[in-house]
Coordinates of C-alpha atoms and ligand atoms in Angstrom, one line a residue:
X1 CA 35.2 -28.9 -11.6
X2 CA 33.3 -27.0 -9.1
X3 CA 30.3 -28.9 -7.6
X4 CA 27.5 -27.5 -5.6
X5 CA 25.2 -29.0 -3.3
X6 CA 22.1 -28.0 -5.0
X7 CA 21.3 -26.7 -8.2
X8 CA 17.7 -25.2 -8.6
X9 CA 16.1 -25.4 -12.5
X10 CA 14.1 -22.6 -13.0
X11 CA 13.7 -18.7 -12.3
X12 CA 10.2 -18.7 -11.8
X13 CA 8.7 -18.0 -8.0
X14 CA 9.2 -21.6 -7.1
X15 CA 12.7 -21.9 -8.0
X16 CA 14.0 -17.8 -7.2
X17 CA 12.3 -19.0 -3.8
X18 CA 13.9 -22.3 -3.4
X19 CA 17.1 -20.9 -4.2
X20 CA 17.5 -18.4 -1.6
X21 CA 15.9 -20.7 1.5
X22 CA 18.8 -22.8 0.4
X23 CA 21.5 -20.3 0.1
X24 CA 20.2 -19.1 3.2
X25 CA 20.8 -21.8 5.4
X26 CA 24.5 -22.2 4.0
X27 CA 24.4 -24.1 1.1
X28 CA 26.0 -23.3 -1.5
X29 CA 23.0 -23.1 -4.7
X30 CA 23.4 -22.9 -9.1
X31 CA 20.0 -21.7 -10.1
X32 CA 19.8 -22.4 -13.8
X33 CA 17.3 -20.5 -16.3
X34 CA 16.5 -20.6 -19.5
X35 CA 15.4 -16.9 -20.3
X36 CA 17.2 -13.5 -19.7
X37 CA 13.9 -12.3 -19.6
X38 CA 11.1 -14.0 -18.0
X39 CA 8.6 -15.9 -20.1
X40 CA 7.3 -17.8 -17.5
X41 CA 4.0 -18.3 -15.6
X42 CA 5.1 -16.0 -12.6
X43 CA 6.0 -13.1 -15.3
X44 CA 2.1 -12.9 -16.5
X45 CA 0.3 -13.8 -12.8
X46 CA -2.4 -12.0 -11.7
X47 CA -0.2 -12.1 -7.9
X48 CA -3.4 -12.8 -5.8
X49 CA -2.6 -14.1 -2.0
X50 CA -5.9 -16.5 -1.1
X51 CA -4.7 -16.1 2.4
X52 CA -8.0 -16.9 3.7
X53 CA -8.7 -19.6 1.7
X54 CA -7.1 -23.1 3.8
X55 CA -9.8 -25.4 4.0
X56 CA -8.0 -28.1 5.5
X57 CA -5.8 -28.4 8.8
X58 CA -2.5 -27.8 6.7
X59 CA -3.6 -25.4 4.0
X60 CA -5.2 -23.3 6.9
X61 CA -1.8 -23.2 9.0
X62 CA 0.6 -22.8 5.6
X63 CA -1.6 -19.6 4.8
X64 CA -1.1 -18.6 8.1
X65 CA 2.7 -19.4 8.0
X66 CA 2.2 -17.0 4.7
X67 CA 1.0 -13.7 6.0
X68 CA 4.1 -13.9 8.2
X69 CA 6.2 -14.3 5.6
X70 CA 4.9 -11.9 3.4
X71 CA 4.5 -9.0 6.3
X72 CA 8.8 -9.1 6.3
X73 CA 9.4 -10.2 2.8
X74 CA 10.4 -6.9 1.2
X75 CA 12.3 -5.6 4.2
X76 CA 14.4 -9.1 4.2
X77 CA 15.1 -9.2 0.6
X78 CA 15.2 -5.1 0.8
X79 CA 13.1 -5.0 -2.6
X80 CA 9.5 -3.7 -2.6
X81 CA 7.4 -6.2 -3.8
X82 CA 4.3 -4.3 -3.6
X83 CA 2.5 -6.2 -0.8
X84 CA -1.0 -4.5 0.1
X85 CA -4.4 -5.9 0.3
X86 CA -7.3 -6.0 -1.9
X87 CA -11.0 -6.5 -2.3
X88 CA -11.3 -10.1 -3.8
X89 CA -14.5 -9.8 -6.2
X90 CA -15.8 -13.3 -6.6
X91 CA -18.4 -13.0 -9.6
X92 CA -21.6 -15.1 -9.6
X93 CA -23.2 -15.1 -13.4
X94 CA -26.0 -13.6 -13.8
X95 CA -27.5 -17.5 -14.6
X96 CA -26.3 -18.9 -11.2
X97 CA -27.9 -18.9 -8.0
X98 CA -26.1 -17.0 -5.6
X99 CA -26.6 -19.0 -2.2
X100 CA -24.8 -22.2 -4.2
X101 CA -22.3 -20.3 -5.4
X102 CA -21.7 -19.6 -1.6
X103 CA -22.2 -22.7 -0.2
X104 CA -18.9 -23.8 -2.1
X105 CA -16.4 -21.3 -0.2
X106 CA -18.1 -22.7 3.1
X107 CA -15.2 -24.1 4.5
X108 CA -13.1 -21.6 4.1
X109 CA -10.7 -20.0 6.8
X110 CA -11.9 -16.6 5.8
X111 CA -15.9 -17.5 4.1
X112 CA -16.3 -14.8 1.5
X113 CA -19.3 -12.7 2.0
X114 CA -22.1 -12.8 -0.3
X115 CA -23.1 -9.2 -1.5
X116 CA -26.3 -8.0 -3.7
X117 CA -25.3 -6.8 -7.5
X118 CA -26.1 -3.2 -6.0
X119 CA -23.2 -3.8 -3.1
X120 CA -20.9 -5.6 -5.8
X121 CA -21.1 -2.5 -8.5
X122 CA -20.6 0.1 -5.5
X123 CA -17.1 -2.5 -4.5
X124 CA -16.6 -1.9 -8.6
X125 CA -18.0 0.5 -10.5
X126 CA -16.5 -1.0 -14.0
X127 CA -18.8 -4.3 -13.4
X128 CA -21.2 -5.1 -15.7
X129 CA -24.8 -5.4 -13.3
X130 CA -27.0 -6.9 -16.1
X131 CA -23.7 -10.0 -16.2
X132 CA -24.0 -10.8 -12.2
X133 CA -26.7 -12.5 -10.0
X134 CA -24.4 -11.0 -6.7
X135 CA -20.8 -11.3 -5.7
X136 CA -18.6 -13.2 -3.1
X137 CA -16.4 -10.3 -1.1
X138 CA -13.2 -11.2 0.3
X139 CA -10.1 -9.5 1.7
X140 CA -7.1 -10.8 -0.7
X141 CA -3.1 -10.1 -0.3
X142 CA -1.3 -8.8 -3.9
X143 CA 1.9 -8.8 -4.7
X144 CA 4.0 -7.6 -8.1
X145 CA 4.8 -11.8 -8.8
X146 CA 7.8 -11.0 -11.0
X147 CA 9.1 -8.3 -9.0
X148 CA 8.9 -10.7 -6.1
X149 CA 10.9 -13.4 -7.8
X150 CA 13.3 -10.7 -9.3
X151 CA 13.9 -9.4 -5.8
X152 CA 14.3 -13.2 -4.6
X153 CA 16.7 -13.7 -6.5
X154 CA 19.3 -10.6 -6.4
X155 CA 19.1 -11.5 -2.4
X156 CA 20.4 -14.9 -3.5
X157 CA 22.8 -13.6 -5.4
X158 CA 23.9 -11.0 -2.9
X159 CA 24.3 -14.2 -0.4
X160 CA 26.8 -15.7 -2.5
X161 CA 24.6 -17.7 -5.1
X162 CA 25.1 -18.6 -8.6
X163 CA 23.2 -17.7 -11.7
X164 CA 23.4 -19.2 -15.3
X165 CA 21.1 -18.7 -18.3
X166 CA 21.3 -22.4 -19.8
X167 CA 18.5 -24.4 -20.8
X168 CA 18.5 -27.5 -18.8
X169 CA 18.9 -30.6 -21.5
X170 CA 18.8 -33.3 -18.8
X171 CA 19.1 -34.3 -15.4
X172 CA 21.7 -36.5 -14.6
X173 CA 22.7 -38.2 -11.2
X174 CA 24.8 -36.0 -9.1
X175 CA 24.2 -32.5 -12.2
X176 CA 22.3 -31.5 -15.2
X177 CA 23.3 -31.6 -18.8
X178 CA 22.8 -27.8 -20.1
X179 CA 23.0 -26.1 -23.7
X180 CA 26.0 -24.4 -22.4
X181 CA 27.6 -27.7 -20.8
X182 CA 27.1 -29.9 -17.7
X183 CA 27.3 -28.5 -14.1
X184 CA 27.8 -31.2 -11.1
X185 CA 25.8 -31.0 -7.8
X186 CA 25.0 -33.0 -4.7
X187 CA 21.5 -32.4 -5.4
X188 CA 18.9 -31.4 -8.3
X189 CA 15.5 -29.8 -7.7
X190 CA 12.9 -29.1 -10.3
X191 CA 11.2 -25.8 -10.3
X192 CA 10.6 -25.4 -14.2
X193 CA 6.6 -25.0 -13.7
X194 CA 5.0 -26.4 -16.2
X195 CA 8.0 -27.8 -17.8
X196 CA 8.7 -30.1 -15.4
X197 CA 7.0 -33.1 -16.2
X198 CA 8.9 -33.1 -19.5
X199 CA 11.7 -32.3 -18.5
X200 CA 11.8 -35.4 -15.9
X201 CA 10.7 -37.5 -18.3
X202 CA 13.4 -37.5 -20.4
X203 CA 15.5 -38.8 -17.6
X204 CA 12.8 -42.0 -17.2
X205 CA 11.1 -40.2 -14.5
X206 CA 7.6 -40.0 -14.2
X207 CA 6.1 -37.5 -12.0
X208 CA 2.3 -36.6 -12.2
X209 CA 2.2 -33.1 -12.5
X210 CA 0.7 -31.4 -15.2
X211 CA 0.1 -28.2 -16.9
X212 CA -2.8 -26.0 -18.9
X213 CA -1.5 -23.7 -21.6
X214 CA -2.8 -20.2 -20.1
X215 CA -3.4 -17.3 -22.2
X216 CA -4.3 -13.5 -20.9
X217 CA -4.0 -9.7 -22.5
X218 CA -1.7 -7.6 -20.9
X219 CA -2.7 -3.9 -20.8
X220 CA -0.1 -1.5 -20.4
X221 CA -0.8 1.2 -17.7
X222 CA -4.2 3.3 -18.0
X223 CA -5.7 6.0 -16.0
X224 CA -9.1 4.0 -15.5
X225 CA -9.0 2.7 -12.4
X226 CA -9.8 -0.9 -11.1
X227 CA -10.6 -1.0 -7.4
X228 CA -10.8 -4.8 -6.9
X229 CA -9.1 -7.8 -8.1
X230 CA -12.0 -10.0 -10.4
X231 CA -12.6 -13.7 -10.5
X232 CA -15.5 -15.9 -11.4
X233 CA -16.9 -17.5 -7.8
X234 CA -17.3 -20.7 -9.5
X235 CA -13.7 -21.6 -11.8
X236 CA -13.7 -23.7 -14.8
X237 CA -10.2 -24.5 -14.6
X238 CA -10.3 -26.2 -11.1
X239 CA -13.3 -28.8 -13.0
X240 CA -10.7 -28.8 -16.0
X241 CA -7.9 -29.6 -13.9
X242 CA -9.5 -32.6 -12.4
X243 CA -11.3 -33.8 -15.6
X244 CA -7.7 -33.6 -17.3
X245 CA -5.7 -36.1 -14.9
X246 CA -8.2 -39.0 -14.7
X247 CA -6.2 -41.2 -16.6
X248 CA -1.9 -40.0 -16.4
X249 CA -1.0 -41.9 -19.4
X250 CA -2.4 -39.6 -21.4
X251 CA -0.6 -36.6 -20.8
X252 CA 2.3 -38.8 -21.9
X253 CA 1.3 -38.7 -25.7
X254 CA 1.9 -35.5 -27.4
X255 CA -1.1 -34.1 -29.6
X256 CA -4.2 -35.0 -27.0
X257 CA -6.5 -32.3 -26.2
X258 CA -8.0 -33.6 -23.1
X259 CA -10.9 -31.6 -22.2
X260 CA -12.6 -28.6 -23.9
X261 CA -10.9 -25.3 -23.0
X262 CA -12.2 -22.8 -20.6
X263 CA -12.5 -19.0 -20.0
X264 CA -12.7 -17.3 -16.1
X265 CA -13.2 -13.7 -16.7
X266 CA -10.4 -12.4 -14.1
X267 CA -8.8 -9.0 -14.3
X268 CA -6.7 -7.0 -11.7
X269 CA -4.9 -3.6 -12.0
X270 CA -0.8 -3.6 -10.7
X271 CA 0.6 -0.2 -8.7
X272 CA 1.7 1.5 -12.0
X273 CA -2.0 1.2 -13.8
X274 CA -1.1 -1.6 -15.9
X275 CA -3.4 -4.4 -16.0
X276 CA -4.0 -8.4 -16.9
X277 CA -6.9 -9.7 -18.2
X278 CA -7.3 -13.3 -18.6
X279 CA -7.6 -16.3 -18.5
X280 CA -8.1 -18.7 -21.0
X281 CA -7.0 -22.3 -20.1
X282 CA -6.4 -25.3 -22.7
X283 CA -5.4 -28.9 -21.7
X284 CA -2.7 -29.6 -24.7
X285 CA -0.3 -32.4 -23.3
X286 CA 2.2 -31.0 -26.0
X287 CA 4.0 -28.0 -24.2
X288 CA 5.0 -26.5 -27.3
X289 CA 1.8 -27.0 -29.0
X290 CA 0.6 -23.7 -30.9
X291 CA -2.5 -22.1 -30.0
X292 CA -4.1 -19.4 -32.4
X293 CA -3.6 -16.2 -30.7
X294 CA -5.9 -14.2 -32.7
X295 CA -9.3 -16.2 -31.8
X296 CA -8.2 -17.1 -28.3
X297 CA -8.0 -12.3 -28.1
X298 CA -10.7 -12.5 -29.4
X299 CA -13.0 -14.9 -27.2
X300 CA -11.1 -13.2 -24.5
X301 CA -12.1 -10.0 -25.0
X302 CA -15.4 -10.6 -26.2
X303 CA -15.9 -12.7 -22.4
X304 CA -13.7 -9.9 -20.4
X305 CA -16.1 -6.9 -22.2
X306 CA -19.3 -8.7 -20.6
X307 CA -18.4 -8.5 -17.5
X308 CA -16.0 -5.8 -17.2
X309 CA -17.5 -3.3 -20.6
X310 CA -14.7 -0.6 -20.2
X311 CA -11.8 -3.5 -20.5
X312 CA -12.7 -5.3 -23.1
X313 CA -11.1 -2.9 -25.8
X314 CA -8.1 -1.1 -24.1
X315 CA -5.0 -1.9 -26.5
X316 CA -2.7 -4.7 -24.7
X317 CA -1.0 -7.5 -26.0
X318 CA -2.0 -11.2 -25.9
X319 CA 0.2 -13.6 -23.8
X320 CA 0.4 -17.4 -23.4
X321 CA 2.6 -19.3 -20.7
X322 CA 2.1 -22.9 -19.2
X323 CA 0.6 -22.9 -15.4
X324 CA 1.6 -26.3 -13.9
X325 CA -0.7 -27.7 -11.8
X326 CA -1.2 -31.1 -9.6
X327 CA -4.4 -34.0 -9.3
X328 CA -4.9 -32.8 -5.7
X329 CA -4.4 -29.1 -5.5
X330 CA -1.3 -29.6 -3.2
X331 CA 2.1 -29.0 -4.3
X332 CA 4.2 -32.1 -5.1
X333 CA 7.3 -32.0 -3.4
X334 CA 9.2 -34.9 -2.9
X335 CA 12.2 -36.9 -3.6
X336 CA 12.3 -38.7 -6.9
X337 CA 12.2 -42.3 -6.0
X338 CA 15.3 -44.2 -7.5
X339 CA 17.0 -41.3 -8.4
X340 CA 19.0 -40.3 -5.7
X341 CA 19.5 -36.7 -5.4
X342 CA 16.6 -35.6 -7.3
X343 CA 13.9 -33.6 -6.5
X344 CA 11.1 -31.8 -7.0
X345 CA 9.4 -28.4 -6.4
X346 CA 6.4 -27.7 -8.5
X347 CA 2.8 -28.7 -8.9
X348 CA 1.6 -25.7 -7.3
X349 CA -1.8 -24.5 -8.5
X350 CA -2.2 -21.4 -6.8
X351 CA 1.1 -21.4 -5.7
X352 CA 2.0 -17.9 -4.5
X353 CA 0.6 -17.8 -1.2
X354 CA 2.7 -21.3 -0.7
X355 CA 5.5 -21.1 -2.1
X356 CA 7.5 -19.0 0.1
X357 CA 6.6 -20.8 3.8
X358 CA 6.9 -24.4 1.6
X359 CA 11.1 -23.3 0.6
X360 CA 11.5 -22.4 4.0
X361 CA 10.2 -25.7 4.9
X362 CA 12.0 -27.5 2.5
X363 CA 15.2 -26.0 3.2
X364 CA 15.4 -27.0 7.0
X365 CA 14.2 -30.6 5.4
X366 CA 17.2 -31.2 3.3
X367 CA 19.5 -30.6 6.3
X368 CA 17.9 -33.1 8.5
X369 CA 15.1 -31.6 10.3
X370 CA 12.1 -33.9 10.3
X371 CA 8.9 -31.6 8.9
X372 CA 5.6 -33.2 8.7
X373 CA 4.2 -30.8 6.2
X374 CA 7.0 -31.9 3.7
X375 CA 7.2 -35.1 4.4
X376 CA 2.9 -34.8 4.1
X377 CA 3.3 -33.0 0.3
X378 CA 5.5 -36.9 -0.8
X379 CA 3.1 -38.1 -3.5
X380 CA 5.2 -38.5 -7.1
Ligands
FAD1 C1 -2.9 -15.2 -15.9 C2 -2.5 -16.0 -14.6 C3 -3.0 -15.6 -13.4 C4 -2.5 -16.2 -12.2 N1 -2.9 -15.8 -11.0 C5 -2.5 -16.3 -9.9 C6 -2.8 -15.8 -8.6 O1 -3.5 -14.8 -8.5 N2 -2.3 -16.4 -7.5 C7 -1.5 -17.5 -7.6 O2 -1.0 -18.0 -6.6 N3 -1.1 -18.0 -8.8 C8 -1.6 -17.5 -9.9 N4 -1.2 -18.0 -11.2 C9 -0.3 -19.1 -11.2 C10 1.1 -18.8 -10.8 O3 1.4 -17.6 -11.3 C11 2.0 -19.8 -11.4 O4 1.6 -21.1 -11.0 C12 3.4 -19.7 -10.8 O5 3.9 -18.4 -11.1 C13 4.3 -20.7 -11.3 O6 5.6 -20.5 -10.9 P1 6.8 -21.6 -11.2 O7 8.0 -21.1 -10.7 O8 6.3 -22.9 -10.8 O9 6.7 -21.6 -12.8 P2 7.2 -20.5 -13.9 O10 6.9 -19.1 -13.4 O11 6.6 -20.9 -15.2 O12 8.8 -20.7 -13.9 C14 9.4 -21.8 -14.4 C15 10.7 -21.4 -15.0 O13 11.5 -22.5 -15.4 C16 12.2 -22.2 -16.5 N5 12.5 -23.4 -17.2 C17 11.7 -24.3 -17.7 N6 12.4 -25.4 -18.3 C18 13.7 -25.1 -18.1 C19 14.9 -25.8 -18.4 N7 14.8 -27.0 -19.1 N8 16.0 -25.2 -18.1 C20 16.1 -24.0 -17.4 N9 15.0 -23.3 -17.1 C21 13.8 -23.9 -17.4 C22 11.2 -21.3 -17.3 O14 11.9 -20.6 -18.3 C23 10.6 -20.5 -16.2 O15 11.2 -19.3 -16.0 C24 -1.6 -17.3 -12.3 C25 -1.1 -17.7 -13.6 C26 -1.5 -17.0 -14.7 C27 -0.9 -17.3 -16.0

């Protein structure tokens, strides 16, 4: 019976990430997935970098920690993963006054710039003038988010780490129950995304993280060209994310709808032309609750064609996924208390730009080095 020191649950970014800090440093690392092919949050991301977005002390210095990371990522896991920068479009509607729309971005590391409607349609010529009062303009990193995890994890495997496709039943102290039998380990960590609050509840462990059922349209590639990656300036789903977690006992009953759903018009075109479009986001504490894909296209497209008119109508495909995200915007990562062993890695609301200095992080934390930014992140 072989046992590992860690086993990582979930292929996502978090998890392909954790997995290969780990192996990295000389562990030896299961990571376990449930999918051959990725279903998961990561696989239909819009891969935006907010970089300059730190507003605190700590967010400031992780997105510095970041761009370093990033700048040797594909040479280190000898994968492209399509690093380059673009022009973040922050929309303000047409409704909205443009100088409070500002104001909010104030403390960022990098403030966005505010821009007229004329400077905004010259930045992107498929914008809709009559839907925008101005624009916020920012310089944003982008990266191809599945083909970073993918290229995560064939380094981890090239260092010696394990794969299995086995849908995690249970975690155990000192393993995991699968669907394809139990595997024993020093240590567990949780990286299934938005599955991770279920999943550690059915151990008797609660953990406040949380998730929004997230639908977009994926457009295979075009010859229309997108020059800048789209987002509203002020996002419903950061109000929705907060409304949703006032009260935690809640999420634990299957069948609430918590808050009204919500639509940001985003949009961003990938190296090969193809394009997502999104996002709708519904607070369903039931992770397999159904949602009806043919009104959510529809709203989307009708919301997506006001702001963007040429996108609206290309032929894509509808996608859902769960996004997990936290009360506080941080990532939870932390020891389970009294459950020795356990941990987790997840939380993360716009996780991309994080995730990678947080494994590194993590990784020197498990072996004993004291870190002030993990030990920081503790709250279960
Ligand atoms: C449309 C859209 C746009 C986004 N844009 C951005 C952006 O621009 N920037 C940004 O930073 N973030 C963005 N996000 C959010 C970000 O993509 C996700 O938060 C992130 O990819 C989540 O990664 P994860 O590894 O935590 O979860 P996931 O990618 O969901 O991975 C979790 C994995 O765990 C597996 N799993 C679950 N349960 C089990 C189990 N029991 N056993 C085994 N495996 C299991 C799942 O199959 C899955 O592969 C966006 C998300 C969406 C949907």
């Amino acid at each position: 019976m072989k046992t590992y020191d860690w086993i990582v649950v979930g292929g996502g970014i978090t998890g392909a990430t954790l997995a290969y800090e780990l192996i990295k440093i000389g562990l030896s690392v299961l990571l376990l997935e449930q999918h051959v092919t990725p279903e998961n949050a990561t696989r239909y991301s819009y891969g935006g970098l907010a970089y300059w977005s730190g507003t605190t002390p700590l967010t400031r210095q992780l997105c510095q920690e970041a761009i370093a990371r990033y700048q040797i990522l594909s040479q280190e896991l000898d994968a492209d993963i399509q690093l380059r920068e673009l022009d973040l479009l922050l929309t303000i509607s047409a409704d909205s006054n443009p100088e409070a729309a500002s104001a909010v971005y104030a403390n960022c590391a990098v403030r966005p710039q505010l821009v007229s409607v004329q400077e905004a349609c010259e930045l992107e010529p498929l914008l809709n003038r009559e839907a925008i009062a101005g624009a916020l303009t920012v310089k944003h990193g982008h990266i191809h988010p599945d083909k970073t995890a993918q290229a995560y994890i064939q380094a981890f495997l090239r260092a010696g780490g394990e794969m299995q496709i086995s849908q995690v039943l249970q975690v155990l102290k000192g393993g995991v129950q699968t669907n394809t039998g139990n595997y024993y380990s020093a240590n567990v960590v949780v990286c299934t995304g938005g599955l991770s609050r279920q999943l550690l509840k059915s151990a008797g462990i609660s953990i406040k993280v949380y998730f929004t059922h997230t639908e977009m349209i994926e457009i295979p590639p075009v010859n229309l060209r997108l020059h800048t990656l789209i987002m509203p300036a002020n996002l419903q789903r950061f109000q929705l994310e907060t409304a949703s977690t006032q009260v935690d006992e809640l999420w634990d009953e299957l069948g609430n709808e918590l808050v009204s759903p919500i639509l940001d018009v985003g949009a961003v075109q990938f190296l090969d032309g193809s394009l997502r479009l999104g996002q709708i986001s519904r607070v369903l504490t039931n992770p397999y609750a159904k949602v009806n894909s043919k009104e959510s296209e529809k709203w989307l497209r009708t919301s997506i064609a006001q702001v963007l008119p040429a996108l609206g109508n290309l032929p894509g495909t509808w996608h859902h996924c769960l996004v997990a995200f936290s009360k506080n915007r941080l990532p939870v990562i932390a020891a389970v208390p009294e459950f020795a062993g356990v941990y987790i890695f997840s939380g993360f609301s716009n996780p991309l730009v994080f995730v990678p200095p947080l494994a590194q992080r993590f990784a020197k934390f498990v072996t004993g080095k004291e870190d002030e930014v993990i030990m920081g992140l503790t709250e279960v």
